[in-house]
Coordinates of C-alpha atoms and ligand atoms in Angstrom, one line a residue:
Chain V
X1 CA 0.0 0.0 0.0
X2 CA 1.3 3.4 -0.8
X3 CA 1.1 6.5 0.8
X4 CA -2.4 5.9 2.4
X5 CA -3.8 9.1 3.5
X6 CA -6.9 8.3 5.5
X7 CA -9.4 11.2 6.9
X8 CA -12.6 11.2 8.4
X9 CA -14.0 15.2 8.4
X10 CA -10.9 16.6 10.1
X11 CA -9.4 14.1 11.5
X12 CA -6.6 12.3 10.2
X13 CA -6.1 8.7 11.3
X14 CA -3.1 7.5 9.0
X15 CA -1.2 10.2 7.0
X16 CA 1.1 9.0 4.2
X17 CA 1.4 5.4 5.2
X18 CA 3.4 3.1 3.4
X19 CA 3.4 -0.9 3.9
X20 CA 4.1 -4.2 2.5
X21 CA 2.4 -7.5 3.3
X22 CA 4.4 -10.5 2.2
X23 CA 2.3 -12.8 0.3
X24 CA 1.6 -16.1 2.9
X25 CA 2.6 -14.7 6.1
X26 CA 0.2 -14.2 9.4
X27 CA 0.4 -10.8 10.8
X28 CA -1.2 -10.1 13.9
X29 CA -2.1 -5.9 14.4
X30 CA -2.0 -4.3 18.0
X31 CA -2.5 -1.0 19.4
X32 CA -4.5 1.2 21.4
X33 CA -8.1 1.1 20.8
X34 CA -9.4 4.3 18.7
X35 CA -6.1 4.2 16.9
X36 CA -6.9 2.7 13.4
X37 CA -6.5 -0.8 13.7
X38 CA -9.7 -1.6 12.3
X39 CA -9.6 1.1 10.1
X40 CA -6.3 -0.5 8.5
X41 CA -7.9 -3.4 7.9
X42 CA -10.9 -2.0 6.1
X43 CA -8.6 -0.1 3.7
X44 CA -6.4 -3.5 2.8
X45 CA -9.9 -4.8 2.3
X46 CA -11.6 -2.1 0.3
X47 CA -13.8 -1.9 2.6
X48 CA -13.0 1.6 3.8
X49 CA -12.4 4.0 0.7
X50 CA -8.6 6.1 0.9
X51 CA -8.4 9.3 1.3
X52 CA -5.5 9.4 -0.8
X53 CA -3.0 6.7 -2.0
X54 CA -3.1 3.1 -3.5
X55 CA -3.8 0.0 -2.4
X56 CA -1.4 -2.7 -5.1
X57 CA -2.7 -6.3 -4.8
X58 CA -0.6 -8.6 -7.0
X59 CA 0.8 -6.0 -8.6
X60 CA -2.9 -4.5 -9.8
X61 CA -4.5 -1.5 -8.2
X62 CA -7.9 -2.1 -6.3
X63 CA -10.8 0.0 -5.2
X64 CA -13.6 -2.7 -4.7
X65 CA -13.9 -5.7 -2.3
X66 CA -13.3 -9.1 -3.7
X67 CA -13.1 -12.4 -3.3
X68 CA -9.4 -12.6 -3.0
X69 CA -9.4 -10.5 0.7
X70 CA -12.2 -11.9 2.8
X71 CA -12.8 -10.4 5.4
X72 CA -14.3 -11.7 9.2
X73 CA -15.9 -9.9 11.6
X74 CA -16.1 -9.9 14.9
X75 CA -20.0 -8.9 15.2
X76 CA -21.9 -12.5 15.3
X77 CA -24.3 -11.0 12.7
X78 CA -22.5 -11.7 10.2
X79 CA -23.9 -15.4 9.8
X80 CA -27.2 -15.2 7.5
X81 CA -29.7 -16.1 10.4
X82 CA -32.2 -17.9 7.3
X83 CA -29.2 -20.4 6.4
X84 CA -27.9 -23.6 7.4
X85 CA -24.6 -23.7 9.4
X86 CA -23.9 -25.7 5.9
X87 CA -26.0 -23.4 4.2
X88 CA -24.0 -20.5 5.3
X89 CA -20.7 -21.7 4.7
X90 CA -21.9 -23.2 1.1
X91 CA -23.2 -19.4 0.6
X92 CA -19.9 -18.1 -1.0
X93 CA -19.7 -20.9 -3.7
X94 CA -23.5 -20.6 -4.9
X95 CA -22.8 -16.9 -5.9
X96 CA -19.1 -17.1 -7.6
X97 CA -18.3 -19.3 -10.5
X98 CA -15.4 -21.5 -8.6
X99 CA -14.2 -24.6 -7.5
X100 CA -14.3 -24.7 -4.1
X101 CA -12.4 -26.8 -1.1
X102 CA -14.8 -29.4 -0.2
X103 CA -17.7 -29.0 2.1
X104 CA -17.5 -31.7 4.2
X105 CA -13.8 -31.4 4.5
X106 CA -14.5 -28.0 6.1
X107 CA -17.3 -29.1 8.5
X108 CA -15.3 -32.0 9.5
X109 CA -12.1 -29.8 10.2
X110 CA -14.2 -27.2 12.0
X111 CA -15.9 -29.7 14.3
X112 CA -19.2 -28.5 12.4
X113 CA -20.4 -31.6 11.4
X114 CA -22.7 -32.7 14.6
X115 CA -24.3 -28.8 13.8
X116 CA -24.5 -28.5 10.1
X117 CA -28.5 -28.2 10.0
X118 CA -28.6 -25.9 13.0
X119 CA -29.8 -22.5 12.2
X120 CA -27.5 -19.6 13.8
X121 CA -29.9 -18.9 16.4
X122 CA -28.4 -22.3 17.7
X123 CA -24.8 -22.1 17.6
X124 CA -22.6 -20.8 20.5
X125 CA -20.5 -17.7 19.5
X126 CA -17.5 -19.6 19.4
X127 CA -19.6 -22.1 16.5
X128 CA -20.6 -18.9 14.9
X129 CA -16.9 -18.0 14.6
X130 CA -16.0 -21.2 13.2
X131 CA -18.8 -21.3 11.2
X132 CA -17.8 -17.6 9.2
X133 CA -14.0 -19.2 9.2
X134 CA -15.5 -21.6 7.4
X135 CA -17.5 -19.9 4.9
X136 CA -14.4 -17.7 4.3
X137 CA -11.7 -20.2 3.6
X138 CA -14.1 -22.5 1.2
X139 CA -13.5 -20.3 -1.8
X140 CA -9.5 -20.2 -1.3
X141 CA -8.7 -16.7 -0.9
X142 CA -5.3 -15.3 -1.1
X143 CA -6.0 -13.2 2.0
X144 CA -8.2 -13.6 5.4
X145 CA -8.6 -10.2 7.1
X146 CA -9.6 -10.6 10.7
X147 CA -11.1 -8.1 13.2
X148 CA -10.6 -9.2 16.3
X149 CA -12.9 -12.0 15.2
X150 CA -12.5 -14.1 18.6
X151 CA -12.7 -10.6 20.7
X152 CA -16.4 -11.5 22.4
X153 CA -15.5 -15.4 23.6
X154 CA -14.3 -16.4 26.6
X155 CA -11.1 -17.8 27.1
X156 CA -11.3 -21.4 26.5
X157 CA -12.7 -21.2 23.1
X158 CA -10.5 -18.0 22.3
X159 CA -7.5 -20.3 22.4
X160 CA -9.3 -23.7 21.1
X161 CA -10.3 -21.6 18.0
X162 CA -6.4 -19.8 18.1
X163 CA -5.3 -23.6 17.4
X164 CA -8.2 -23.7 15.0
X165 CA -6.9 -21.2 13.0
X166 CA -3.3 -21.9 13.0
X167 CA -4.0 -25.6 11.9
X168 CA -6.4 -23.3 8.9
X169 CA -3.4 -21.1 8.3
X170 CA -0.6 -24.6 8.3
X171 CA -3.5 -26.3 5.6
X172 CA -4.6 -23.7 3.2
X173 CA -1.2 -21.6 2.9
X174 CA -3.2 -18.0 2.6
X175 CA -2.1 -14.7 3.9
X176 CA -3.5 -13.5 7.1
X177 CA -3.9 -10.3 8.7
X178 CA -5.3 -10.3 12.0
X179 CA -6.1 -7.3 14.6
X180 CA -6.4 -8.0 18.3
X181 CA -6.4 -6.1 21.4
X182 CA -4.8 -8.8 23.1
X183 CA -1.1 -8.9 22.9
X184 CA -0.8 -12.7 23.9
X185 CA -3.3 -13.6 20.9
X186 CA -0.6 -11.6 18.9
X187 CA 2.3 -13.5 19.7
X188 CA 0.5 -17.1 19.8
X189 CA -0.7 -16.2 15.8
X190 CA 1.4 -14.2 14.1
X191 CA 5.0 -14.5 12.1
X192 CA 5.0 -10.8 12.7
X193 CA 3.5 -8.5 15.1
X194 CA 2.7 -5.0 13.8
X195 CA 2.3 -2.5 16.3
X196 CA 0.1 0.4 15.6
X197 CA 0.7 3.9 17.3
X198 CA 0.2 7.3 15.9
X199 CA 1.2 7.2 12.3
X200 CA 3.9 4.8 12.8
X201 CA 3.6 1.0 12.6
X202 CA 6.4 -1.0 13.8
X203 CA 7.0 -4.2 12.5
X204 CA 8.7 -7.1 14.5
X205 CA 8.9 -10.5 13.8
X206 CA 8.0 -13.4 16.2
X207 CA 11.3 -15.0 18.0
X208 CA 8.9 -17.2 19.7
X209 CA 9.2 -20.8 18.1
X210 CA 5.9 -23.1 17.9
X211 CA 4.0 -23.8 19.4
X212 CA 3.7 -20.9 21.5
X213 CA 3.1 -21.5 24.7
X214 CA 2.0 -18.4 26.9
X215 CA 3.3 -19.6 30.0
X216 CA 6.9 -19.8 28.7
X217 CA 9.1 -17.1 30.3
X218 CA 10.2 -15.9 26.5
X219 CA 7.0 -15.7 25.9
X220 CA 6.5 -13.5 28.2
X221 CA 9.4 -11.2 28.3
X222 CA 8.4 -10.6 24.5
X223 CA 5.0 -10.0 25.4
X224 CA 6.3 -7.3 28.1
X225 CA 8.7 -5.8 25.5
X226 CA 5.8 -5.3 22.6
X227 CA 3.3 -3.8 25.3
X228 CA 5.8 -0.9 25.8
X229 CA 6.2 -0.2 22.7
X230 CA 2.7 0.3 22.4
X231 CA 1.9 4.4 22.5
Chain L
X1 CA -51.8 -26.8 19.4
X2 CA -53.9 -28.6 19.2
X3 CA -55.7 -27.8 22.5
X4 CA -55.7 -24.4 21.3
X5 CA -57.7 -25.5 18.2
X6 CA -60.2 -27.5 20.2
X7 CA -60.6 -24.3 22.7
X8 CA -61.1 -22.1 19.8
X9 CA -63.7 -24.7 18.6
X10 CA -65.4 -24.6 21.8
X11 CA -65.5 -21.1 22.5
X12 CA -67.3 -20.9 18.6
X13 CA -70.0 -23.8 19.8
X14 CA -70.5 -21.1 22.5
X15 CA -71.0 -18.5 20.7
X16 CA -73.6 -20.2 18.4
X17 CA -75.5 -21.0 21.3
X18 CA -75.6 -18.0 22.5
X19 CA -76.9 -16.1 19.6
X20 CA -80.0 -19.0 19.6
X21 CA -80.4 -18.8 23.0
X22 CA -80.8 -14.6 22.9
X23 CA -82.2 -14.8 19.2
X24 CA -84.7 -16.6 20.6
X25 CA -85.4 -14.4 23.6
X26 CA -85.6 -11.1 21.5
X27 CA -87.5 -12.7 19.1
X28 CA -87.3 -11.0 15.6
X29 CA -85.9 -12.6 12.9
X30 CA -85.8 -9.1 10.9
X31 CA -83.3 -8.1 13.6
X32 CA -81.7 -10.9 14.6
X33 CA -82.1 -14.7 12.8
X34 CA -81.3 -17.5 14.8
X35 CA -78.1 -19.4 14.3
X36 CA -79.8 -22.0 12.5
X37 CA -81.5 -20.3 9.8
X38 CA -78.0 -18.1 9.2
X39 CA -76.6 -22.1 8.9
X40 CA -79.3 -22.7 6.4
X41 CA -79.3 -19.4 4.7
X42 CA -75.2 -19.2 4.5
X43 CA -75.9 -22.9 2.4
X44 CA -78.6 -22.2 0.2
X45 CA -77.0 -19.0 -0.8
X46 CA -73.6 -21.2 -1.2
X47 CA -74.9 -23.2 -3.5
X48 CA -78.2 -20.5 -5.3
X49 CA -77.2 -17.5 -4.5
X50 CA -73.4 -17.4 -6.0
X51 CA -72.3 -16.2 -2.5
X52 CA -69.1 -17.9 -3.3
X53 CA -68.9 -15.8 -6.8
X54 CA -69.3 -12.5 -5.1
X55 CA -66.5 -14.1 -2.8
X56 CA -64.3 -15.1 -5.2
X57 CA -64.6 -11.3 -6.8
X58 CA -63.6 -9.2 -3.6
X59 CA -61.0 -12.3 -2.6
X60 CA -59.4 -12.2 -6.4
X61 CA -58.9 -8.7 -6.0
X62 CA -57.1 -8.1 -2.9
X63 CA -54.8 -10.7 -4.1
X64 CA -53.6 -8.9 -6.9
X65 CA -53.7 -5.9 -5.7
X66 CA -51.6 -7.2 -2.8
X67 CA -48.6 -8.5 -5.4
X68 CA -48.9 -5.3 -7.0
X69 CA -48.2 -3.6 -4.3
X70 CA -45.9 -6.3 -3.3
X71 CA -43.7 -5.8 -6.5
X72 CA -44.5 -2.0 -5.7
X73 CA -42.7 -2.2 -2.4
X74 CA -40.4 -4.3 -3.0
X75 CA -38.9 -1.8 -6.8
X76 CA -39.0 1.0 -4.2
X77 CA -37.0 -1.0 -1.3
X78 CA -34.3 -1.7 -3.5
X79 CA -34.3 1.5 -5.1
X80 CA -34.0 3.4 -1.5
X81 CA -31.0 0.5 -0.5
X82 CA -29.5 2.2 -3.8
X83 CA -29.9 5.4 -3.4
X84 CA -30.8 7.9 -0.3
X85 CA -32.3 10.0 -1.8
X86 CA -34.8 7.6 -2.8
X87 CA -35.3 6.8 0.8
X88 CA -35.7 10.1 2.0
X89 CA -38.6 10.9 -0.6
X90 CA -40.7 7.9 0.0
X91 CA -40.2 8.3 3.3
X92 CA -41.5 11.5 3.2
X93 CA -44.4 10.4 0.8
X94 CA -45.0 7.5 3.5
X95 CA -45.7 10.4 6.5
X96 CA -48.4 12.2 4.4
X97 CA -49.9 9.6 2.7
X98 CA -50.1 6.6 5.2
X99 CA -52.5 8.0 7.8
X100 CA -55.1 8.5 4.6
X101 CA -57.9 6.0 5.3
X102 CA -58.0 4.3 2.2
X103 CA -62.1 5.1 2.0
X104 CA -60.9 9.2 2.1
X105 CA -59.2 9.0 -1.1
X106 CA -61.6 6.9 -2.8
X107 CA -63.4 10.0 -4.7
X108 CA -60.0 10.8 -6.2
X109 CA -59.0 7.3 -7.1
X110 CA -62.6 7.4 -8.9
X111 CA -62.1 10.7 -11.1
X112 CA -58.8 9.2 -11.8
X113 CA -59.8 5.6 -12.6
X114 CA -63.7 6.0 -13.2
X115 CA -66.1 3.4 -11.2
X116 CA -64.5 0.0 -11.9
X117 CA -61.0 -2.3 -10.8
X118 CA -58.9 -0.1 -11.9
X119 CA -60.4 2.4 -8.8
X120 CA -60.2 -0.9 -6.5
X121 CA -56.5 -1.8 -7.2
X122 CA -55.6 1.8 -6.9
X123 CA -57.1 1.3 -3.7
X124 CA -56.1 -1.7 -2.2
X125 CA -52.4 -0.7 -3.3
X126 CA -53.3 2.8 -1.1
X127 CA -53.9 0.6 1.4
X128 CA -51.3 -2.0 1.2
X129 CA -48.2 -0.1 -0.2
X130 CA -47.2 2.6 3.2
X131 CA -47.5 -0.3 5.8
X132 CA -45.2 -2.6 4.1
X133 CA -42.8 0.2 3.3
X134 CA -42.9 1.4 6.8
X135 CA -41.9 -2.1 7.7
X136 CA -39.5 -2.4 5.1
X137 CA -37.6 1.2 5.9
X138 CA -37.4 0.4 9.5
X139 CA -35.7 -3.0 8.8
X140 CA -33.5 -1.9 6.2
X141 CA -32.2 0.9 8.4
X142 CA -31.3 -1.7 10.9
X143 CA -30.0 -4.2 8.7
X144 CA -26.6 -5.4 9.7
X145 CA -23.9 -4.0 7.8
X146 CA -21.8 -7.0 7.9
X147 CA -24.0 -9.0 5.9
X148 CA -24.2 -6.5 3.2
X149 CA -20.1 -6.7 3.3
X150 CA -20.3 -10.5 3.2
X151 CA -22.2 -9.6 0.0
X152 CA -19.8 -6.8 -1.4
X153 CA -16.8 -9.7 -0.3
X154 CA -18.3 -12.0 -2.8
X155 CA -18.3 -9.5 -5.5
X156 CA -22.3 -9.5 -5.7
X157 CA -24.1 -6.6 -7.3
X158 CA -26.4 -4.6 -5.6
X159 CA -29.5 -6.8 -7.4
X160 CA -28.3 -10.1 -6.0
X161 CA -27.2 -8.5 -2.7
X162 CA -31.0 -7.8 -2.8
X163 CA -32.6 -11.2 -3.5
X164 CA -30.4 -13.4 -1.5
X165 CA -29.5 -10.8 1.7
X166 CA -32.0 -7.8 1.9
X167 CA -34.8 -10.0 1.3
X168 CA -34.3 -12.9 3.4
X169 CA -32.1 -10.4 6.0
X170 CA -35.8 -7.8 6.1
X171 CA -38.6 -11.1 6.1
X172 CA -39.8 -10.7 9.5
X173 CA -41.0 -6.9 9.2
X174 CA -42.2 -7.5 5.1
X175 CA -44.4 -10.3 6.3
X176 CA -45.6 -7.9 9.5
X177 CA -46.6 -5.1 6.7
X178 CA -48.1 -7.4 4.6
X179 CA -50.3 -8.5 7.4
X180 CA -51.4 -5.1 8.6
X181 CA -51.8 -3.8 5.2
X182 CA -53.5 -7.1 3.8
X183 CA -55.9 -6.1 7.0
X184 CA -56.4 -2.6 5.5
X185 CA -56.8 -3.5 1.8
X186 CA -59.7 -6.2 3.2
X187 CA -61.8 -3.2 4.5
X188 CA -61.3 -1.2 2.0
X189 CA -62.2 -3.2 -0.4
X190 CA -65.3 -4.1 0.9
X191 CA -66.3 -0.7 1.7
X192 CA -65.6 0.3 -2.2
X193 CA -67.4 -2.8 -3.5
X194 CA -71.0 -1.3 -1.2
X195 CA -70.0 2.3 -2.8
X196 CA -69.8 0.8 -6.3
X197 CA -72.3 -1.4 -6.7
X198 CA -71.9 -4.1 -9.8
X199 CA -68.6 -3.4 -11.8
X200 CA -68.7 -5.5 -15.0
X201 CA -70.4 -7.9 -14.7
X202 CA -70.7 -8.6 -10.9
X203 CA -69.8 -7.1 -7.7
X204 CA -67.8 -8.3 -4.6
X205 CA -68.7 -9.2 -1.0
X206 CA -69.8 -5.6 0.0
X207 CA -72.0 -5.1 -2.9
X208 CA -73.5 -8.4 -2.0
X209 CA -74.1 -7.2 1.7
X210 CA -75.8 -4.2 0.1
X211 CA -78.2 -6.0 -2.0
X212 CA -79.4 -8.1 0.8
X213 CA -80.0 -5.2 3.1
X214 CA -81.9 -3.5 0.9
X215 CA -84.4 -6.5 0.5
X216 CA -84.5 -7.2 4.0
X217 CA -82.7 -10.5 4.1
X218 CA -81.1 -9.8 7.5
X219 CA -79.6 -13.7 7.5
X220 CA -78.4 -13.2 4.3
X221 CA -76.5 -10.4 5.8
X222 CA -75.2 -12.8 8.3
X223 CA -74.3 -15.4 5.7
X224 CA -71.8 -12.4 3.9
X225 CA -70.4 -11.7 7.3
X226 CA -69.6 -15.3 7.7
X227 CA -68.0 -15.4 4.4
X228 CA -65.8 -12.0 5.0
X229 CA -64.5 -14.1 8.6
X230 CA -63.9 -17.3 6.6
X231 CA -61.2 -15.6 4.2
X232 CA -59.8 -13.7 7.3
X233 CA -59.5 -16.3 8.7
X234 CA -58.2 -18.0 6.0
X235 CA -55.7 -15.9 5.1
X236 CA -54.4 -15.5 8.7
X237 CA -54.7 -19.1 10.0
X238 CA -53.7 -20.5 6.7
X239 CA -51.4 -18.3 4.6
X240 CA -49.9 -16.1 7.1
X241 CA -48.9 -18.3 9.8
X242 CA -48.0 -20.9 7.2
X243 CA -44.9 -18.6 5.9
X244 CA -44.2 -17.2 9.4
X245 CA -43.0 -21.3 10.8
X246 CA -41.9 -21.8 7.7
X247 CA -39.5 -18.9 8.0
X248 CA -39.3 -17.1 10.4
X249 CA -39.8 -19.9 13.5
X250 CA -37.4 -21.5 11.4
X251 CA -34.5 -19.2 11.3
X252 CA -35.2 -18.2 15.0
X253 CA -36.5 -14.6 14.6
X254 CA -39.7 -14.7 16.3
X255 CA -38.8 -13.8 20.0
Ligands
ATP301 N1 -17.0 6.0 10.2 C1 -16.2 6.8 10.9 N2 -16.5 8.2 11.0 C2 -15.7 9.0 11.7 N3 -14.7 8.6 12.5 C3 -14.3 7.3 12.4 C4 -15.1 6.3 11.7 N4 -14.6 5.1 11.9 C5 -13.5 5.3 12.7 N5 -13.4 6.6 13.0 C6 -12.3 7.1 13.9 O1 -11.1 6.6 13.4 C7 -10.3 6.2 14.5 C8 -9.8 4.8 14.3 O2 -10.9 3.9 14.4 P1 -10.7 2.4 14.4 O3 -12.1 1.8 14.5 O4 -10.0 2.0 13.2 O5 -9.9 2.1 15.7 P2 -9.5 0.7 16.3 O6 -8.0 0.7 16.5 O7 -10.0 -0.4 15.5 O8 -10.1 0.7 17.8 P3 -10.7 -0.5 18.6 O9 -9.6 -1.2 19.2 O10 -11.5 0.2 19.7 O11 -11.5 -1.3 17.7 C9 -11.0 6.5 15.7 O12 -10.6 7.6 16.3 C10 -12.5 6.6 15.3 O13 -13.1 7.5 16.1
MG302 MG1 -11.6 -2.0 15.9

């Protein structure tokens, strides 16, 4: 991305920004809340429109969302309440002309299987989250964009579903970008932590070997090292 | 459910009794027929009197003048998803023109249309068109944004983003104006069928209801009364609360 300007009214949230994402790599985002993080995100996706600059994807300039970035949210609304947990993850395939990864591959992985007719109403916000992983990753896309997607679950599935996603991440090879709050979920996910302050993103990558295991005192340190740098 | 259907049963059993027992009391068949010879009369006219034609008329014509208005509604949501502006102005039509009772605005729709269907579509469109948009606007306005990303993600245009998200995403409050304005279009209907009289070559429920009261034939009154509650009925029992369990109980959105 180059020179991203990015306003809303008067205020300026990035000014001149320039990065690179390397093209299979999991990058976790921190920073202070308010500061952009999500903001970032939208842009790489097309979601959010630039002020100024240009966003190059595989050497070609882009303005729209497509299916290449998929993006997952951390709102459980983003599930289509009249589908099928099968239905739901299916949904991608019946509206783009691809081949797909295979269905019952995915529910299998995902531990979806027992709840494939369930309607969303049904499903646990940690199913939910596996469910949207799911409908994201069946058409292949070179890119998942994340907003603190596991943010709203409780501990034990936040790290079941961390596993989850690194096991998604070892299998299908795609580039992730990832925004968290949570410093520890940074470190446990990502090749590269990029820390977010006022118009200046550091980027470090991960000493931390796999698998990462929080209660390791290098762990920690690290941890304790990235949080000061946060501004 | 089924408890609920035999209490409603019995509470109708009641009812009939009830009118025979007081019919009986007051004792004027001009004012008030017993149950029985409503039964009888509601029959013989079944089967003589074309009841079910004059029916079928008023029915026939709420129906398509509900999927007009349906298609109506539904040109107009997609057009306001589209564009504000196009919000803003049927929105604003919406605040004068919904409180019209749909009988206040019949004189126009007759200078307009002249004394005939065209009039009673005009009408039942009137009548159906502001509650489901007020329905629809609400819902859209609250429609998760996320979904309408998952739809931009997938590179669909802003037509299929309709069909297969807007639509299904905005069900609960479309069927909830449909049922409130089906509800309005019904009495408007008949009230502009007793107005009308015979357009081509017969009229609808209300025009029947006229011609019996001006001969006198109180149970036939009753018998057209009983037929206006049968398709109410109908449509609610039947139609209605068919598609709400089969979508909306279904996806979990009734509370
Ligand atoms: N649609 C908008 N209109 C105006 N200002 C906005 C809008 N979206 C975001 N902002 C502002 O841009 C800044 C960055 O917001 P952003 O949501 O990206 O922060 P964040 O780092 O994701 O925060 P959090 O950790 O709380 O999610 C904030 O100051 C916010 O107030
Ligand atoms: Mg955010």
């Amino acid at each position: 991305m180059n020179n991203i300007t990015k306003t809303f009214g008067s205020k300026v949230v990035f000014r001149n920004l320039n990065i690179e994402i390397e093209q299979g790599k999991f990058i976790t985002i921190v920073g202070k809340s308010g500061i952009g993080k999500s903001t970032l995100l939208g842009i790489i996706g097309s979601f959010e429109k630039v002020s100024d600059g240009k966003i190059i994807f595989e050497d070609r300039e882009i303005k729209k969302p497509d299916k290449n970035r998929i993006m997952i949210f951390q709102s459980f609304d983003q599930l289509m309440p009249w589908k099928t947990v099968r239905e739901n993850i299916e949904f991608p395939l019946k509206h783009l002309d691809i081949e797909g990864l295979d269905i019952e591959n995915i529910l299998i992985e995902l531990d979806l299987k027992d709840v494939e007719n369930h309607y969303p109403y049904q499903l646990s916000g940690g199913m939910k989250q596996r469910v949207a992983i799911g409908r994201s990753i069946i058409t292949k896309p070179r890119m998942l964009l994340m907003d603190e997607p596991f943010g709203s679950l409780d501990v034990g599935t936040r790290y079941n579903l961390q596993r989850l996603l690194m096991h998604v991440w070892d299998a299908y090879k795609m580039t992730v970008v990832f925004v968290t709050h949570d410093v520890n979920e940074a470190v446990v996910l990502g090749n590269d932590i990029w820390i977010l302050n006022e118009n200046e993103i550091l980027q470090i990558a991960n000493p931390i070997m796999k698998p990462r295991d929080i209660s390791d005192v290098n762990f920690q340190i690290f941890v304790r090292e990235l949080v000061q740098k946060i501004k | 459910m089924y408890f609920m259907k035999n209490k409603k049963l019995l509470y109708l059993l009641l009812l009939i009794v009830l009118w025979q027992i007081i019919s009986m009391i007051v004792d004027q068949p001009q004012l008030m027929p017993d149950s029985i010879s409503i039964f009888q009369k509601f029959w013989e006219e079944m089967i003589n009197g074309k009841l079910w034609l004059y029916a079928f008329y008023s029915f026939a014509a709420i129906i398509i003048g509900l999927s007009i208005s349906i298609i109506l509604s539904l040109a107009i949501a997609l057009l306001s998803i589209k564009y504000t502006w196009s919000m803003d102005f049927f929105k604003f039509l919406n605040s004068i023109l919904h409180p019209l009772p749909g009988i206040a605005v019949l004189p126009v729709l007759i200078i307009w249309f002249g004394v005939g269907y065209s009039s009673i579509f005009a009408l039942i469109i009137h009548s159906v068109l502001w509650p489901i948009l007020t329905n629809l606007f609400s819902a859209i306005e609250t429609f998760p944004k996320t979904l309408s990303k998952v739809g931009d993600n997938y590179e669909m245009g802003i037509l299929k983003k309709f069909i297969f998200i807007y639509i299904p995403g905005t069900m609960p409050s479309f069927i909830a104006g449909i049922k409130t304005g089906w509800a309005r279009a019904f009495r408007a209907v008949i009230s502009a069928e007793m107005f009308f009289g015979i357009i081509g070559s017969s009229g609808g429920i209300g025009w029947y209801l006229v011609k019996k009261r001006a001969f006198l034939d109180t149970s036939g009154i009753f018998a057209g009364l009983i037929v206006i509650i049968l398709i109410g009925m109908f449509l609610e029992s039947f139609i209605f609360d068919r598609i709400e369990k089969l979508t909306l109980e279904k996806w979990g959105f009734k509370i």
